[in-house]
Amino acid sequence: MEFMPDLSVLFAFTLTAVVVILAPGPDMTFFLGKTLTQGRRAGIVSYLGASLGLIVHTVFAAFGLSALLAASETAFTAVKIAGAIYLLWLAFDAVRNGSALAVPSEETKPQNLREIFSLGVGINLLNPKIVLFFVTFLPQFISGADPEAASKLLFLGLYFIALAVPFCLAIIFAADRIAATVKRSPFSLRILDWIFASVLAGFAVRLLLEPVRR
């Protein structure tokens, strides 16, 4: 299967992806909030909407980056370096500003499932941070000289989405406990912020040092 990265690459991607998935953000805030205010069914529908948005990001990122690679391997390398710098910024921002997770404290007007699904798609598609993250994160695990770069980029993006399913469903089914923990101990989110920042920063530094080692 030529679209599959090496096992060592896939292992590194999986570890990093799990940390990213568990890092609180707009998507998690949305489906967690919908679960708490309208039940698990609404939470699952909102998560499905967000996942559809991620699929769109994956397709555009894979084909856009593969077109860039076809035009110039140097430009592709430049994107990887810029991506590593962006990951450093994300790590710094996580420590400086803290978690983006907000637990709703009051009831909101109920929405039907179609509206919830559409909102999930929209929140994801219109979030520039997600666009930038996918464009800079995925290339870190692909070599510019790889003739199968496009298919591997697409595979990693879809694998990221599939990997998120059990974690996000677990968050939805444990929404009440998570909300209670966050309200009782806000410091728990800061622990997640520091773990997220440490992994991304270490990963970014390694990537930036790679050209020097060569």
Coordinates of C-alpha atoms in Angstrom, one line a residue:
M1 CA 0.0 0.0 0.0
E2 CA 2.0 2.9 -1.3
F3 CA -0.3 5.5 0.3
M4 CA 0.8 4.2 3.8
P5 CA 3.7 6.0 5.5
D6 CA 6.4 4.0 7.2
L7 CA 5.4 2.5 10.5
S8 CA 7.8 4.8 12.4
V9 CA 6.3 7.8 10.8
L10 CA 2.8 6.6 11.4
F11 CA 3.6 6.0 15.1
A12 CA 5.0 9.5 15.5
F13 CA 2.0 11.0 13.7
T14 CA -0.4 9.0 16.0
L15 CA 1.2 10.2 19.2
T16 CA 1.2 13.8 18.1
A17 CA -2.3 13.6 16.7
V18 CA -3.7 12.1 19.9
V19 CA -2.4 15.1 21.9
V20 CA -3.8 17.5 19.3
I21 CA -7.2 15.7 19.4
L22 CA -7.4 16.0 23.2
A23 CA -6.4 19.7 23.2
P24 CA -9.5 21.7 23.9
G25 CA -10.6 23.9 21.0
P26 CA -13.6 25.4 19.2
D27 CA -14.8 22.0 17.9
M28 CA -14.7 20.4 21.4
T29 CA -16.4 23.4 22.9
F30 CA -19.2 23.2 20.4
F31 CA -20.0 19.5 20.6
L32 CA -19.5 19.4 24.4
G33 CA -21.8 22.4 24.8
K34 CA -24.5 20.8 22.6
T35 CA -24.2 17.6 24.6
L36 CA -24.7 19.4 27.9
T37 CA -27.6 21.6 26.7
Q38 CA -29.4 19.3 24.3
G39 CA -28.2 15.7 25.0
R40 CA -25.9 13.2 23.5
R41 CA -27.7 12.9 20.2
A42 CA -27.2 16.7 19.6
G43 CA -23.5 16.3 20.7
I44 CA -22.9 13.4 18.2
V45 CA -24.6 15.4 15.3
S46 CA -22.5 18.4 16.1
Y47 CA -19.4 16.3 16.1
L48 CA -20.3 14.7 12.7
G49 CA -20.7 18.2 11.3
A50 CA -17.3 19.2 12.5
S51 CA -15.8 16.0 11.1
L52 CA -17.2 16.7 7.7
G53 CA -15.5 20.1 7.9
L54 CA -12.2 18.3 8.6
I55 CA -12.7 16.0 5.6
V56 CA -13.0 19.1 3.4
H57 CA -9.8 20.6 5.0
T58 CA -8.0 17.3 4.4
V59 CA -8.9 17.1 0.7
F60 CA -8.0 20.7 0.0
A61 CA -4.8 20.5 2.0
A62 CA -3.7 17.2 0.3
F63 CA -4.3 18.4 -3.2
G64 CA -3.1 21.9 -2.6
L65 CA 0.2 20.8 -1.0
S66 CA 0.7 18.1 -3.7
A67 CA 0.3 20.8 -6.4
L68 CA 2.9 23.0 -4.5
L69 CA 5.3 20.0 -4.3
A70 CA 4.9 19.4 -8.1
A71 CA 5.7 23.1 -8.7
S72 CA 8.7 23.3 -6.4
E73 CA 10.1 21.0 -3.8
T74 CA 11.9 24.0 -2.3
A75 CA 8.5 25.7 -1.7
F76 CA 7.2 22.5 -0.1
T77 CA 10.2 22.5 2.3
A78 CA 9.6 26.2 3.1
V79 CA 6.0 25.3 4.0
K80 CA 7.3 22.6 6.4
I81 CA 9.7 25.0 8.1
A82 CA 6.9 27.6 8.3
G83 CA 4.7 24.9 9.8
A84 CA 7.2 24.0 12.4
I85 CA 7.4 27.7 13.4
Y86 CA 3.6 27.8 13.6
L87 CA 3.6 24.8 15.8
L88 CA 5.9 26.6 18.2
W89 CA 3.5 29.6 18.2
L90 CA 0.6 27.3 19.0
A91 CA 2.6 25.9 21.9
F92 CA 3.4 29.4 23.2
D93 CA -0.2 30.5 22.7
A94 CA -1.5 27.4 24.7
V95 CA 0.6 28.4 27.6
R96 CA 0.0 32.1 27.4
N97 CA -3.8 32.2 26.8
G98 CA -4.8 28.8 28.2
S99 CA -7.5 26.5 26.9
A100 CA -10.2 27.5 24.4
L101 CA -12.7 25.2 26.1
A102 CA -15.7 26.9 27.6
V103 CA -18.4 25.0 29.4
P104 CA -21.9 26.6 29.0
S105 CA -23.3 27.9 32.2
E106 CA -26.8 28.6 31.1
E107 CA -29.5 27.1 28.9
T108 CA -29.6 28.2 25.2
K109 CA -32.4 28.1 22.7
P110 CA -32.8 24.5 21.4
Q111 CA -31.8 23.9 17.8
N112 CA -32.9 21.1 15.5
L113 CA -30.4 18.5 14.4
R114 CA -30.0 19.9 10.9
E115 CA -29.1 23.3 12.3
I116 CA -26.7 21.7 14.7
F117 CA -25.0 19.7 11.9
S118 CA -24.7 22.8 9.7
L119 CA -23.2 24.8 12.6
G120 CA -20.7 22.1 13.2
V121 CA -19.6 22.2 9.6
G122 CA -19.5 26.0 9.5
I123 CA -17.5 26.4 12.7
N124 CA -14.9 24.0 11.4
L125 CA -14.7 25.3 7.8
L126 CA -14.6 29.0 8.8
N127 CA -11.9 28.6 11.5
P128 CA -8.7 29.9 10.0
K129 CA -6.6 28.2 12.7
I130 CA -7.8 24.8 11.5
V131 CA -7.0 25.6 7.9
L132 CA -3.5 26.8 8.8
F133 CA -3.0 23.8 11.1
F134 CA -3.8 21.2 8.5
V135 CA -1.7 22.9 5.8
T136 CA 1.3 23.1 8.1
F137 CA 0.9 19.9 10.3
L138 CA 0.4 17.2 7.6
P139 CA 3.5 18.0 5.6
Q140 CA 5.8 17.5 8.6
F141 CA 5.3 13.7 8.1
I142 CA 5.9 13.7 4.3
S143 CA 9.2 13.9 2.4
G144 CA 9.3 16.4 -0.5
A145 CA 11.0 13.7 -2.6
D146 CA 8.3 11.1 -2.1
P147 CA 6.4 10.4 -5.4
E148 CA 3.4 9.3 -3.3
A149 CA 3.3 12.5 -1.2
A150 CA -0.3 13.4 -2.4
S151 CA -1.8 10.0 -1.4
K152 CA 0.1 10.0 1.9
L153 CA -1.1 13.5 2.8
L154 CA -4.7 12.4 2.1
F155 CA -4.3 9.2 4.1
L156 CA -2.8 11.1 7.1
G157 CA -5.6 13.6 7.1
L158 CA -8.3 10.9 7.0
Y159 CA -6.5 8.8 9.5
F160 CA -6.4 11.9 11.9
I161 CA -10.2 12.2 11.5
A162 CA -10.7 8.4 12.2
L163 CA -8.4 8.5 15.1
A164 CA -10.4 11.2 16.7
V165 CA -13.7 9.3 16.6
P166 CA -13.3 7.1 19.8
F167 CA -11.8 10.0 21.8
C168 CA -14.5 12.5 20.8
L169 CA -17.3 10.0 21.4
A170 CA -15.9 9.3 24.8
I171 CA -15.9 13.0 25.6
I172 CA -19.5 13.3 24.5
F173 CA -20.6 10.3 26.7
A174 CA -18.7 11.7 29.6
A175 CA -19.7 15.3 29.1
D176 CA -21.3 15.7 32.5
R177 CA -18.3 14.5 34.3
I178 CA -15.9 16.6 32.2
A179 CA -18.0 19.8 32.8
A180 CA -18.1 19.1 36.5
T181 CA -14.3 18.6 36.6
V182 CA -13.7 21.8 34.7
K183 CA -15.9 23.8 37.0
R184 CA -14.5 22.2 40.1
S185 CA -10.8 22.3 39.0
P186 CA -10.0 24.7 36.2
F187 CA -6.3 23.8 36.8
S188 CA -7.0 20.5 35.0
L189 CA -7.3 22.3 31.7
R190 CA -3.9 24.0 32.4
I191 CA -2.3 20.6 32.7
L192 CA -3.7 19.7 29.2
D193 CA -2.4 23.1 27.9
W194 CA 1.1 22.3 29.1
I195 CA 1.1 18.8 27.7
F196 CA -0.1 20.1 24.4
A197 CA 2.5 22.8 24.4
S198 CA 5.3 20.5 25.3
V199 CA 4.6 17.9 22.6
L200 CA 4.2 20.5 19.9
A201 CA 7.2 22.5 20.9
G202 CA 9.4 19.4 21.1
F203 CA 8.2 18.2 17.8
A204 CA 8.7 21.6 16.1
V205 CA 12.2 22.0 17.4
R206 CA 13.2 18.6 16.1
L207 CA 11.8 19.5 12.7
L208 CA 13.7 22.8 12.6
L209 CA 16.9 21.1 13.5
E210 CA 16.6 18.4 10.8
P211 CA 17.9 20.6 7.9
V212 CA 20.9 21.5 10.1
R213 CA 21.7 17.8 10.7
R214 CA 21.7 17.1 7.1

